[in-house]
Short mmCIF file of C-alpha atoms in Angstrom, two decimals:
data_model
loop_
_atom_site.label_atom_id
_atom_site.label_comp_id
_atom_site.label_asym_id
_atom_site.label_seq_id
_atom_site.Cartn_x
_atom_site.Cartn_y
_atom_site.Cartn_z
CA UNK R 190 0.00 0.00 0.00
CA UNK R 191 2.85 2.41 0.77
CA UNK R 192 4.19 2.02 -2.78
CA UNK R 193 0.72 2.72 -4.16
CA UNK R 194 0.44 5.88 -2.08
CA UNK R 195 3.87 7.09 -3.18
CA UNK R 196 3.01 6.55 -6.86
CA UNK R 197 -0.50 8.01 -6.73
CA UNK R 198 -1.25 11.50 -8.09
CA UNK R 199 -1.90 14.25 -5.59
CA UNK R 200 -5.55 14.65 -6.68
CA UNK R 201 -6.11 10.96 -5.85
CA UNK R 202 -4.59 11.35 -2.39
CA UNK R 203 -6.70 14.48 -1.81
CA UNK R 204 -9.87 12.49 -2.58
CA UNK R 205 -8.80 9.64 -0.28
CA UNK R 206 -8.08 12.02 2.62
CA UNK R 207 -11.39 13.86 2.11
CA UNK R 208 -13.19 10.52 2.13
CA UNK R 209 -11.40 9.58 5.37
CA UNK R 210 -12.51 12.92 6.87
CA UNK R 211 -16.10 12.43 5.77
CA UNK R 212 -16.22 8.93 7.26
CA UNK R 213 -14.51 9.99 10.49
CA UNK R 214 -11.63 7.56 9.94
CA UNK R 215 -8.56 7.61 12.21
CA UNK R 216 -5.07 6.18 11.81
CA UNK R 217 -2.36 5.52 14.38
CA UNK R 218 -2.02 9.29 14.93
CA UNK R 219 -5.73 10.05 15.03
CA UNK R 220 -7.95 11.74 12.49
CA UNK R 221 -6.70 14.18 9.84
CA UNK R 222 -6.60 17.27 12.07
CA UNK R 223 -5.06 15.33 14.96
CA UNK R 224 -2.35 14.10 12.60
CA UNK R 225 -1.64 17.65 11.35
CA UNK R 226 -1.23 18.97 14.91
CA UNK R 227 1.43 16.36 15.64
CA UNK R 228 3.06 16.28 12.18
CA UNK R 229 3.25 20.02 11.45
CA UNK R 230 4.20 21.94 14.60
CA UNK R 231 4.22 25.27 12.76
CA UNK R 232 0.81 25.31 11.03
CA UNK R 233 -0.91 22.38 12.69
CA UNK R 234 -4.59 21.97 11.80
CA UNK R 235 -4.95 25.64 10.84
CA UNK R 236 -4.30 24.55 7.22
CA UNK R 237 -6.61 21.53 7.10
CA UNK R 238 -7.79 21.69 3.47
CA UNK R 239 -6.23 18.54 1.93
CA UNK R 240 -5.97 20.19 -1.50
CA UNK R 241 -3.61 22.84 0.00
CA UNK R 242 -1.30 20.29 1.56
CA UNK R 243 1.66 18.68 -0.21
CA UNK R 244 1.54 15.18 -1.61
CA UNK R 245 4.10 14.10 1.02
CA UNK R 246 1.88 15.24 3.91
CA UNK R 247 -1.19 13.50 2.45
CA UNK R 248 0.73 10.25 1.91
CA UNK R 249 2.23 10.44 5.42
CA UNK R 250 -1.26 10.66 6.94
CA UNK R 251 -2.61 7.72 4.92
CA UNK R 252 0.42 5.60 5.88
CA UNK R 253 -0.65 5.83 9.55
CA UNK R 254 -3.58 3.48 8.79
CA UNK R 255 -3.02 -0.21 9.47
CA UNK R 256 -6.55 -1.65 9.63
CA UNK R 257 -7.05 -4.10 6.77
CA UNK R 258 -10.51 -2.78 5.87
CA UNK R 259 -9.22 0.79 5.71
CA UNK R 260 -6.36 -0.25 3.44
CA UNK R 261 -8.74 -2.15 1.17
CA UNK R 262 -10.90 0.95 0.86
CA UNK R 263 -7.89 3.13 -0.03
CA UNK R 264 -6.75 0.57 -2.60
CA UNK R 265 -10.23 0.57 -4.16
CA UNK R 266 -10.24 4.37 -4.53
CA UNK R 267 -6.75 4.35 -6.07
CA UNK R 268 -7.80 1.56 -8.45
CA UNK R 269 -10.90 3.48 -9.57
CA UNK R 270 -8.73 6.47 -10.44
CA UNK R 271 -6.22 4.27 -12.24
CA UNK R 272 -9.03 2.71 -14.29
CA UNK R 273 -10.37 6.16 -15.21
CA UNK R 274 -6.93 7.36 -16.26
CA UNK R 275 -6.38 4.31 -18.46
CA UNK R 276 -9.85 4.75 -19.94
CA UNK R 277 -9.09 8.38 -20.85
CA UNK R 278 -5.82 7.33 -22.50
CA UNK R 279 -7.71 4.66 -24.40
CA UNK R 280 -10.23 7.23 -25.68
CA UNK R 281 -7.42 9.49 -26.90
CA UNK R 282 -5.81 6.79 -29.04
CA UNK R 283 -6.45 6.89 -32.78
CA UNK R 284 -9.44 4.73 -33.84
CA UNK R 285 -7.40 3.47 -36.80
CA UNK R 286 -5.25 1.40 -34.44
CA UNK R 287 -8.21 -0.24 -32.73
CA UNK R 288 -10.03 -3.50 -33.43
CA UNK R 289 -13.80 -3.44 -34.11
CA UNK R 290 -14.38 -4.54 -30.49
CA UNK R 291 -12.21 -1.72 -29.17
CA UNK R 292 -14.03 0.83 -31.32
CA UNK R 293 -17.34 -0.26 -29.81
CA UNK R 294 -15.87 0.18 -26.31
CA UNK R 295 -14.81 3.67 -27.29
CA UNK R 296 -18.25 4.40 -28.77
CA UNK R 297 -19.82 3.42 -25.44
CA UNK R 298 -17.40 5.56 -23.42
CA UNK R 299 -18.05 8.60 -25.63
CA UNK R 300 -21.85 8.40 -25.42
CA UNK R 301 -23.27 11.62 -23.81
CA UNK R 302 -25.13 9.62 -21.15
CA UNK R 303 -22.16 7.47 -20.10
CA UNK R 304 -20.81 9.86 -17.39
CA UNK R 305 -24.16 10.00 -15.57
CA UNK R 306 -25.42 6.45 -16.07
CA UNK R 307 -22.09 4.75 -15.29
CA UNK R 308 -21.32 6.81 -12.18
CA UNK R 309 -21.40 4.16 -9.45
CA UNK R 310 -20.89 4.31 -5.65
CA UNK R 311 -17.86 2.07 -6.19
CA UNK R 312 -16.26 2.92 -2.83
CA UNK R 313 -19.10 1.34 -0.89
CA UNK R 314 -18.27 -1.76 1.10
CA UNK R 315 -20.05 -4.39 -1.02
CA UNK R 316 -18.81 -3.03 -4.36
CA UNK R 317 -16.05 -4.71 -6.37
CA UNK R 318 -13.78 -2.79 -8.76
CA UNK R 319 -12.27 -4.83 -11.60
CA UNK R 320 -8.59 -3.97 -11.87
CA UNK R 321 -7.29 -2.72 -15.20
CA UNK R 322 -3.61 -3.24 -15.90
CA UNK R 323 -1.47 -0.90 -17.97
CA UNK R 324 -0.17 -3.67 -20.20
CA UNK R 325 -1.00 -3.02 -23.86
CA UNK R 326 -2.28 -6.58 -24.33
CA UNK R 327 -4.86 -6.07 -21.61
CA UNK R 328 -6.13 -2.76 -23.03
CA UNK R 329 -6.29 -4.24 -26.54
CA UNK R 330 -8.00 -7.50 -25.60
CA UNK R 331 -10.90 -8.52 -27.86
CA UNK R 332 -12.32 -11.17 -25.50
CA UNK R 333 -16.06 -10.72 -25.01
CA UNK R 334 -18.64 -11.92 -22.49
CA UNK R 335 -22.26 -10.75 -22.25
CA UNK R 336 -24.31 -10.49 -19.06
CA UNK R 337 -27.92 -9.98 -18.04
CA UNK R 338 -29.53 -9.91 -14.59
CA UNK R 339 -32.99 -10.09 -13.08
CA UNK R 340 -33.81 -7.98 -10.05
CA UNK R 341 -36.53 -8.10 -7.39
CA UNK R 342 -37.79 -5.48 -4.94
CA UNK R 343 -36.87 -6.15 -1.30
CA UNK R 344 -38.79 -5.14 1.82
CA UNK R 345 -36.16 -2.56 2.76
CA UNK R 346 -36.94 -0.68 -0.47
CA UNK R 347 -33.79 -1.77 -2.31
CA UNK R 348 -33.44 -3.94 -5.40
CA UNK R 349 -31.45 -7.17 -5.40
CA UNK R 350 -30.07 -9.42 -8.12
CA UNK R 351 -31.69 -12.88 -8.03
CA UNK R 352 -30.46 -14.32 -11.32
CA UNK R 353 -27.42 -13.70 -13.50
CA UNK R 354 -26.44 -15.23 -16.86
CA UNK R 355 -23.15 -14.79 -18.74
CA UNK R 356 -22.24 -16.13 -22.22
CA UNK R 357 -19.06 -15.86 -24.28
CA UNK R 358 -18.81 -14.83 -27.95
CA UNK R 359 -19.62 -18.41 -28.99
CA UNK R 360 -22.82 -18.18 -26.89
CA UNK R 361 -21.45 -20.80 -24.52
CA UNK R 362 -22.92 -20.37 -21.06
CA UNK R 363 -20.22 -19.30 -18.59
CA UNK R 364 -22.50 -18.46 -15.67
CA UNK R 365 -26.18 -19.19 -15.03
CA UNK R 366 -27.08 -18.83 -11.39
CA UNK R 367 -30.01 -17.98 -9.18
CA UNK R 368 -28.83 -15.70 -6.38
CA UNK R 369 -29.97 -15.57 -2.77
CA UNK R 370 -30.45 -11.84 -1.99
CA UNK R 371 -29.94 -12.43 1.74
CA UNK R 372 -32.98 -10.35 2.70
CA UNK R 373 -36.77 -10.48 2.55
CA UNK R 374 -38.36 -9.93 -0.87
CA UNK R 375 -41.42 -7.70 -1.20
CA UNK R 376 -42.11 -8.15 -4.94
CA UNK R 377 -40.68 -10.83 -7.25
CA UNK R 378 -42.03 -8.94 -10.31
CA UNK R 379 -42.79 -12.34 -11.81
CA UNK R 380 -44.62 -10.83 -14.81
CA UNK R 381 -41.33 -9.12 -15.77
CA UNK R 382 -38.58 -11.34 -14.33
CA UNK R 383 -40.28 -14.70 -14.80
CA UNK R 384 -39.00 -15.60 -11.31
CA UNK R 385 -41.21 -16.86 -8.47
CA UNK R 386 -40.52 -17.61 -4.82
CA UNK R 387 -40.12 -21.33 -5.57
CA UNK R 388 -37.17 -20.59 -7.88
CA UNK R 389 -35.12 -19.30 -4.95
CA UNK R 390 -35.90 -22.12 -2.51
CA UNK R 391 -32.66 -23.65 -1.27
CA UNK R 392 -30.46 -21.27 -3.30
CA UNK R 393 -27.12 -20.72 -1.54
CA UNK R 394 -25.25 -18.70 -4.18
CA UNK R 395 -24.67 -15.16 -2.85
CA UNK R 396 -23.89 -11.89 -4.60
CA UNK R 397 -20.33 -12.19 -3.30
CA UNK R 398 -20.02 -15.58 -5.03
CA UNK R 399 -21.22 -14.05 -8.30
CA UNK R 400 -18.75 -11.16 -7.95
CA UNK R 401 -15.90 -13.64 -7.51
CA UNK R 402 -16.95 -15.48 -10.67
CA UNK R 403 -17.27 -12.20 -12.59
CA UNK R 404 -13.77 -11.12 -11.51
CA UNK R 405 -12.35 -14.31 -13.04
CA UNK R 406 -14.33 -13.87 -16.26
CA UNK R 407 -13.32 -10.21 -16.64
CA UNK R 408 -9.61 -10.62 -15.90
CA UNK R 409 -6.99 -9.79 -18.53
CA UNK R 410 -9.05 -6.97 -20.05
CA UNK R 411 -12.14 -8.95 -21.11
CA UNK R 412 -14.87 -6.67 -22.47
CA UNK R 413 -18.31 -6.91 -20.83
CA UNK R 414 -21.34 -6.65 -23.14
CA UNK R 415 -24.94 -5.90 -22.24
CA UNK R 416 -28.06 -3.90 -23.06
CA UNK R 417 -28.44 -0.94 -20.68
CA UNK R 418 -25.50 -2.58 -18.96
CA UNK R 419 -25.31 0.09 -16.25
CA UNK R 420 -28.40 -1.44 -14.62
CA UNK R 421 -26.78 -4.89 -14.49
CA UNK R 422 -23.53 -3.52 -13.06
CA UNK R 423 -25.55 -1.62 -10.45
CA UNK R 424 -27.35 -4.85 -9.48
CA UNK R 425 -24.07 -6.80 -9.36
CA UNK R 426 -22.33 -3.95 -7.49
CA UNK R 427 -19.52 -4.27 -9.98
CA UNK R 428 -17.41 -1.48 -11.50
CA UNK R 429 -15.81 -2.50 -14.81
CA UNK R 430 -14.43 0.08 -17.22
CA UNK R 431 -14.24 -1.97 -20.45
CA UNK R 432 -17.87 -2.25 -21.55
CA UNK R 433 -20.00 -2.28 -24.70
CA UNK R 434 -23.57 -1.10 -24.14
CA UNK R 435 -25.81 -2.05 -27.08
CA UNK R 436 -28.32 0.65 -26.08
CA UNK R 437 -25.51 3.16 -26.77
CA UNK R 438 -23.85 1.81 -29.92
CA UNK R 439 -27.13 1.39 -31.83
CA UNK R 440 -29.32 4.41 -32.38
CA UNK R 441 -32.51 5.33 -34.19
CA UNK R 442 -32.03 7.32 -37.37
CA UNK R 443 -33.46 10.85 -37.12
CA UNK R 444 -34.02 10.57 -33.36
CA UNK R 445 -32.29 12.26 -30.37
CA UNK R 446 -29.60 10.25 -28.59
CA UNK R 447 -31.76 10.13 -25.44
CA UNK R 448 -34.19 7.82 -27.22
CA UNK R 449 -32.49 4.47 -26.89
CA UNK R 450 -33.82 1.41 -28.75
CA UNK R 451 -35.16 -1.50 -26.74
CA UNK R 452 -33.47 -4.89 -26.95
CA UNK R 453 -36.55 -6.31 -28.67
CA UNK R 454 -36.52 -3.58 -31.33
CA UNK R 455 -32.81 -4.11 -31.96
CA UNK R 456 -33.29 -7.84 -32.41
CA UNK R 457 -36.12 -7.26 -34.90
CA UNK R 458 -34.11 -4.70 -36.89
CA UNK R 459 -30.66 -6.28 -36.80
CA UNK R 460 -31.16 -10.00 -36.17
CA UNK R 461 -34.60 -10.45 -37.72
CA UNK R 462 -36.35 -11.98 -34.72
CA UNK R 463 -38.03 -10.92 -31.47
CA UNK R 464 -36.22 -11.81 -28.28
CA UNK R 465 -39.60 -12.27 -26.61
CA UNK R 466 -43.27 -12.06 -27.47
CA UNK R 467 -45.22 -9.04 -26.29
CA UNK R 468 -46.19 -9.43 -22.64
CA UNK R 469 -43.85 -12.38 -22.05
CA UNK R 470 -41.45 -12.15 -19.07
CA UNK R 471 -37.71 -11.63 -19.48
CA UNK R 472 -35.29 -14.49 -19.82
CA UNK R 473 -31.80 -13.75 -18.56
CA UNK R 474 -30.06 -16.19 -20.85
CA UNK R 475 -31.95 -15.09 -23.97
CA UNK R 476 -31.18 -11.42 -23.27
CA UNK R 477 -27.45 -12.06 -22.70
CA UNK R 478 -27.26 -14.06 -25.97
CA UNK R 479 -29.17 -11.35 -27.84
CA UNK R 480 -26.76 -8.62 -26.65
CA UNK R 481 -23.76 -10.73 -27.75
CA UNK R 482 -25.32 -11.45 -31.16
CA UNK R 483 -25.90 -7.73 -31.72
CA UNK R 484 -22.25 -6.91 -31.00
CA UNK R 485 -21.02 -9.75 -33.24
CA UNK R 486 -23.30 -8.47 -36.03
CA UNK R 487 -21.30 -5.22 -35.97
CA UNK R 488 -17.87 -6.76 -35.33
CA UNK R 489 -18.06 -9.65 -37.80
CA UNK R 490 -20.56 -8.48 -40.42
CA UNK R 491 -20.09 -4.72 -40.26
CA UNK R 492 -23.78 -4.20 -39.53
CA UNK R 493 -25.00 -0.58 -39.61
CA UNK R 494 -25.56 0.82 -36.11
CA UNK R 495 -28.20 3.28 -37.34
CA UNK R 496 -31.56 1.54 -37.33
CA UNK R 497 -34.98 2.68 -38.60
CA UNK R 498 -37.62 3.74 -36.11
CA UNK R 499 -39.97 0.82 -35.51
CA UNK R 500 -43.64 1.36 -34.92
CA UNK R 501 -44.51 -1.56 -32.70
CA UNK R 502 -44.88 1.09 -30.01
CA UNK R 503 -46.11 4.26 -31.79
CA UNK R 504 -44.88 7.63 -30.58
CA UNK R 505 -48.47 8.63 -29.88
CA UNK R 506 -48.71 5.84 -27.29
CA UNK R 507 -45.37 6.41 -25.62
CA UNK R 508 -45.84 8.17 -22.29
CA UNK R 509 -43.39 9.81 -19.98
CA UNK R 510 -43.32 10.82 -16.36
CA UNK R 511 -41.12 13.79 -15.53
CA UNK R 512 -38.78 13.17 -12.59
CA UNK R 513 -37.25 16.40 -11.33
CA UNK R 514 -35.58 17.96 -8.30
CA UNK R 515 -33.45 14.79 -8.17
CA UNK R 516 -30.43 15.28 -5.87
CA UNK R 517 -27.11 15.12 -7.75
CA UNK R 518 -25.87 12.51 -5.30
CA UNK R 519 -28.50 10.06 -6.65
CA UNK R 520 -27.02 8.09 -9.60
CA UNK R 521 -29.39 7.84 -12.54
CA UNK R 522 -29.34 4.04 -12.28
CA UNK R 523 -30.99 4.33 -8.85
CA UNK R 524 -34.13 5.98 -10.26
CA UNK R 525 -35.64 2.57 -11.01
CA UNK R 526 -35.99 2.23 -7.25
CA UNK R 527 -38.29 5.22 -7.10
CA UNK R 528 -41.23 3.72 -9.01
CA UNK R 529 -42.68 0.31 -9.90
CA UNK R 530 -43.15 -0.93 -13.45
CA UNK R 531 -40.91 -1.31 -16.48
CA UNK R 532 -39.53 1.89 -17.97
CA UNK R 533 -36.34 3.37 -19.30
CA UNK R 534 -34.73 6.52 -17.95
CA UNK R 535 -33.70 9.42 -20.18
CA UNK R 536 -31.65 12.16 -18.46
CA UNK R 537 -32.68 15.70 -19.39
CA UNK R 538 -29.94 18.20 -20.31
CA UNK R 539 -29.30 20.48 -17.35
CA UNK R 540 -29.35 24.26 -17.77
CA UNK R 541 -27.21 24.57 -14.65
CA UNK R 542 -24.47 21.94 -14.72
CA UNK R 543 -23.35 22.96 -11.22
CA UNK R 544 -26.81 22.76 -9.66
CA UNK R 545 -27.64 20.48 -6.75
CA UNK R 546 -30.43 18.69 -8.67
CA UNK R 547 -31.18 17.33 -12.10
CA UNK R 548 -34.17 16.02 -14.10
CA UNK R 549 -34.97 12.88 -16.10
CA UNK R 550 -37.82 11.24 -17.99
CA UNK R 551 -39.25 7.82 -17.17
CA UNK R 552 -40.47 6.42 -20.52
CA UNK R 553 -43.23 3.80 -20.49
CA UNK R 554 -44.64 1.74 -23.36
CA UNK R 555 -48.14 3.20 -23.02
CA UNK R 556 -49.97 6.15 -21.53
CA UNK R 557 -52.17 3.79 -19.56
CA UNK R 558 -49.13 2.21 -17.89
CA UNK R 559 -47.56 5.60 -17.09
CA UNK R 560 -50.84 6.86 -15.60
CA UNK R 561 -51.29 3.66 -13.58
CA UNK R 562 -47.79 3.97 -12.11
CA UNK R 563 -48.31 7.68 -11.32
CA UNK R 564 -51.61 6.97 -9.55
CA UNK R 565 -49.99 4.17 -7.52
CA UNK R 566 -47.24 6.44 -6.16
CA UNK R 567 -47.55 7.39 -2.51
CA UNK R 568 -46.40 10.92 -1.82
CA UNK R 569 -47.37 14.49 -1.11
CA UNK R 570 -49.57 16.02 -3.80
CA UNK R 571 -48.63 19.61 -4.68
CA UNK R 572 -48.59 22.10 -7.57
CA UNK R 573 -45.53 23.09 -9.58
CA UNK R 574 -44.73 26.71 -10.54
CA UNK R 575 -47.20 26.47 -13.45
CA UNK R 576 -50.00 25.06 -11.31
CA UNK R 577 -49.64 21.48 -12.59
CA UNK R 578 -50.17 18.60 -10.17
CA UNK R 579 -47.16 16.59 -9.10
CA UNK R 580 -46.16 14.22 -6.30
CA UNK R 581 -43.19 14.49 -3.96
CA UNK R 582 -42.08 10.92 -3.25
CA UNK R 583 -39.49 9.33 -0.98
CA UNK R 584 -37.54 6.20 -1.92
CA UNK R 585 -34.52 4.22 -0.70
CA UNK R 586 -31.18 4.06 -2.49
CA UNK R 587 -29.13 0.88 -2.68
CA UNK R 588 -27.10 2.30 0.22
CA UNK R 589 -30.23 2.31 2.39
CA UNK R 590 -30.42 6.10 2.59
CA UNK R 591 -33.57 8.01 1.66
CA UNK R 592 -33.95 10.43 -1.24
CA UNK R 593 -36.80 12.67 -2.43
CA UNK R 594 -37.86 13.73 -5.91
CA UNK R 595 -40.90 15.13 -7.73
CA UNK R 596 -42.94 13.19 -10.30
CA UNK R 597 -45.29 14.82 -12.79
CA UNK R 598 -47.34 13.34 -15.61
CA UNK R 599 -46.42 14.48 -19.08
CA UNK R 600 -47.07 13.31 -22.61
CA UNK R 601 -45.12 12.82 -25.80
CA UNK R 602 -45.67 15.56 -28.41
CA UNK R 603 -49.09 15.20 -30.04
CA UNK R 604 -50.12 12.52 -27.50
CA UNK R 605 -52.97 14.67 -26.16
CA UNK R 606 -54.23 15.38 -29.68
CA UNK R 607 -54.09 11.69 -30.52
CA UNK R 608 -56.04 10.83 -27.38
CA UNK R 609 -58.73 13.42 -28.16
CA UNK R 610 -59.05 12.15 -31.73
CA UNK R 611 -59.27 8.58 -30.49
CA UNK R 612 -61.95 9.53 -27.94
CA UNK R 613 -63.92 11.49 -30.55
CA UNK R 614 -63.83 8.52 -32.91
CA UNK R 615 -65.08 6.22 -30.15
CA UNK R 616 -67.94 8.63 -29.39
CA UNK R 617 -68.95 8.78 -33.04
CA UNK R 618 -68.85 5.00 -33.40
CA UNK R 619 -70.97 4.50 -30.31
CA UNK R 620 -73.47 7.20 -31.31
CA UNK R 621 -72.72 9.06 -28.11
CA UNK R 622 -72.55 12.44 -29.86
CA UNK R 623 -76.03 11.94 -31.33
CA UNK R 624 -77.42 11.71 -27.84
CA UNK R 625 -76.50 15.33 -27.12
CA UNK R 626 -79.64 17.43 -27.43
CA UNK R 627 -79.79 20.88 -28.96
CA UNK R 628 -80.87 22.33 -25.64
CA UNK R 629 -77.80 20.89 -24.03
CA UNK R 630 -75.59 22.39 -26.72
CA UNK R 631 -77.39 25.71 -26.18
CA UNK R 632 -76.67 25.52 -22.47
CA UNK R 633 -73.00 24.93 -23.25
CA UNK R 634 -72.96 27.95 -25.61
CA UNK R 635 -74.63 30.20 -23.00
CA UNK R 636 -72.15 29.02 -20.37
CA UNK R 637 -69.29 29.77 -22.74
CA UNK R 638 -70.66 33.31 -23.45
CA UNK R 639 -71.10 33.97 -19.74
CA UNK R 640 -67.59 32.76 -19.10
CA UNK R 641 -66.24 35.08 -21.82
CA UNK R 642 -68.20 38.00 -20.32
CA UNK R 643 -66.73 37.27 -16.92
CA UNK R 644 -63.27 37.19 -18.45
CA UNK R 645 -63.82 40.57 -20.15
CA UNK R 646 -65.00 42.09 -16.88
CA UNK R 647 -61.95 40.72 -15.14
CA UNK R 648 -59.71 42.19 -17.85
CA UNK R 649 -61.34 45.63 -17.43
CA UNK R 650 -60.97 45.39 -13.67
CA UNK R 651 -57.29 44.57 -14.02
CA UNK R 652 -56.80 47.44 -16.48
CA UNK R 653 -58.39 49.89 -14.02
CA UNK R 654 -56.23 48.48 -11.23
CA UNK R 655 -53.17 48.97 -13.42
CA UNK R 656 -54.17 52.61 -14.15
CA UNK R 657 -54.53 53.24 -10.43
CA UNK R 658 -51.11 51.73 -9.82
CA UNK R 659 -49.62 53.94 -12.55
CA UNK R 660 -51.25 57.01 -11.00
CA UNK R 661 -49.86 56.11 -7.59
CA UNK R 662 -46.39 55.71 -9.09
CA UNK R 663 -46.67 59.13 -10.83
CA UNK R 664 -47.77 60.76 -7.57
CA UNK R 665 -44.92 59.12 -5.70
CA UNK R 666 -42.48 60.35 -8.34
CA UNK R 667 -43.81 63.91 -7.97
CA UNK R 668 -43.49 63.69 -4.19
CA UNK R 669 -39.94 62.40 -4.60
CA UNK R 670 -39.09 65.26 -6.97
CA UNK R 671 -40.38 67.82 -4.45
CA UNK R 672 -38.41 66.18 -1.68
CA UNK R 673 -35.26 66.25 -3.82
CA UNK R 674 -35.75 69.95 -4.55
CA UNK R 675 -36.29 70.67 -0.85
CA UNK R 676 -33.11 68.80 0.04
CA UNK R 677 -31.17 70.65 -2.66
CA UNK R 678 -32.36 73.98 -1.23
CA UNK R 679 -31.48 72.90 2.30
CA UNK R 680 -28.03 71.79 1.12
CA UNK R 681 -27.48 75.15 -0.57
CA UNK R 682 -28.35 76.92 2.70
CA UNK R 683 -25.94 74.72 4.60
CA UNK R 684 -23.17 75.49 2.08
CA UNK R 685 -23.82 79.21 2.58
CA UNK R 686 -23.69 78.87 6.36
CA UNK R 687 -20.42 76.94 6.14
CA UNK R 688 -18.95 79.64 3.86
CA UNK R 689 -19.91 82.40 6.32
CA UNK R 690 -18.48 80.47 9.25
CA UNK R 691 -15.27 79.85 7.32
CA UNK R 692 -14.87 83.64 6.76
CA UNK R 693 -15.49 84.36 10.45
CA UNK R 694 -12.81 81.84 11.41
CA UNK R 695 -10.35 83.40 8.98
CA UNK R 696 -11.02 86.88 10.35
CA UNK R 697 -10.54 85.64 13.87
CA UNK R 698 -7.19 84.07 12.96
CA UNK R 699 -5.98 87.29 11.31
CA UNK R 700 -6.95 89.37 14.39
CA UNK R 701 -5.11 86.96 16.66
CA UNK R 702 -1.97 87.17 14.49
CA UNK R 703 -2.06 90.99 14.53
CA UNK R 704 -2.50 91.03 18.31
CA UNK R 705 0.53 88.80 18.83
CA UNK R 706 2.69 90.86 16.45
CA UNK R 707 1.92 94.10 18.40
CA UNK R 708 3.18 92.53 21.61
CA UNK R 709 6.57 91.88 20.04
#
């Protein structure tokens, strides 16, 4: 560990020391400030900002720690930084010198949503960071494995991985395990996961066991493949830098990058088959194989990554819930914990990159599903700044801490018009419109006229109120002008008085001088 600390950049050591401060960690010479008081007799703890201390002082403090768990934590932080540095170097290399697999890794890393969706709490105790080595062979490896996981909702409000499947590029199964979450399950989500309580009876495989297996599979620079892979890594509590996300490398033609194609749509467009029938639950193994086949279609056949927009789910029936006032400390992958149902998350560009919160869209396959989920949310009902209804909800992060955000119903462009047209057509078909009597229509017209009259009266009232306000402002301005003139006059009088007094003083001084001169 001492060698690692000596070789680490100062910014890495600063982050480690700040983390030790935040967690209240102490070494053989106490906490950070205690150490400074004993180490630096001149300044002591008066200069406690780690970023203003030398690399030698930071390393000296961290070398006072001997607890094995503390040292493991420090090593994990240093490894995360090393992985990031190697990843940045990899991105800067010329694409001409890269294999097709490497180019797809780079394409994933350069996606606009990568920084937010792949920002994991990797320093947490249960997380595992896959070590990247600086050897060129490791960074240029073309070995591929694909993964997919199924998650359930636990009683403590967190999600847990209960099944994981991994296949290699030959579609040979390398891992296919049910996982014991080690805590009570509130919802198996059987209609989505295809997993029931009976499937987990007697299962002894733990998440730690799966992480150990994944570390072996991902050694020597193996590239991990998956669709919306950030969700699987979050479930596995695994941080791996060499990834290919098929939801990133394929994109709809003439569509914004935030609109990512589903795995089913990709399989229909690229592979010519559906990975599952509509309404059927997921299958871990099928999804892992599908993700690998999609990557191989690009690597081996040079398949185009721009795909046409499919209409199995028309735009008019796509519905979104707006999630906003999300604390920055909440990773975007954790938003699936906030609401039930199946949806994808699209981050919204932030106008204030340094703000404490951000916004995102939860995209559902139908307006009915989005509305059902919104109605099922338990939270405080309030109005936003435009008077629209929204709910403030509380949910638990994977760390167990609570977070709050606001949820508001919204619709895709033209969705409201489509709904109205659909409803009108239904009314015509059912003869409902014919049942409206002329008298009823007349009542509606009279009500509309009365409403318009009321609005006109209100407009006139507001105009009169505005005129009165203007008059008050004019009167105040006149009063202010008079006051200014009065003060100017008073100031002029004071200047005159001062001038007269100044002359009197001068005369007095001259008389005094003459009196003294006569004496001599």
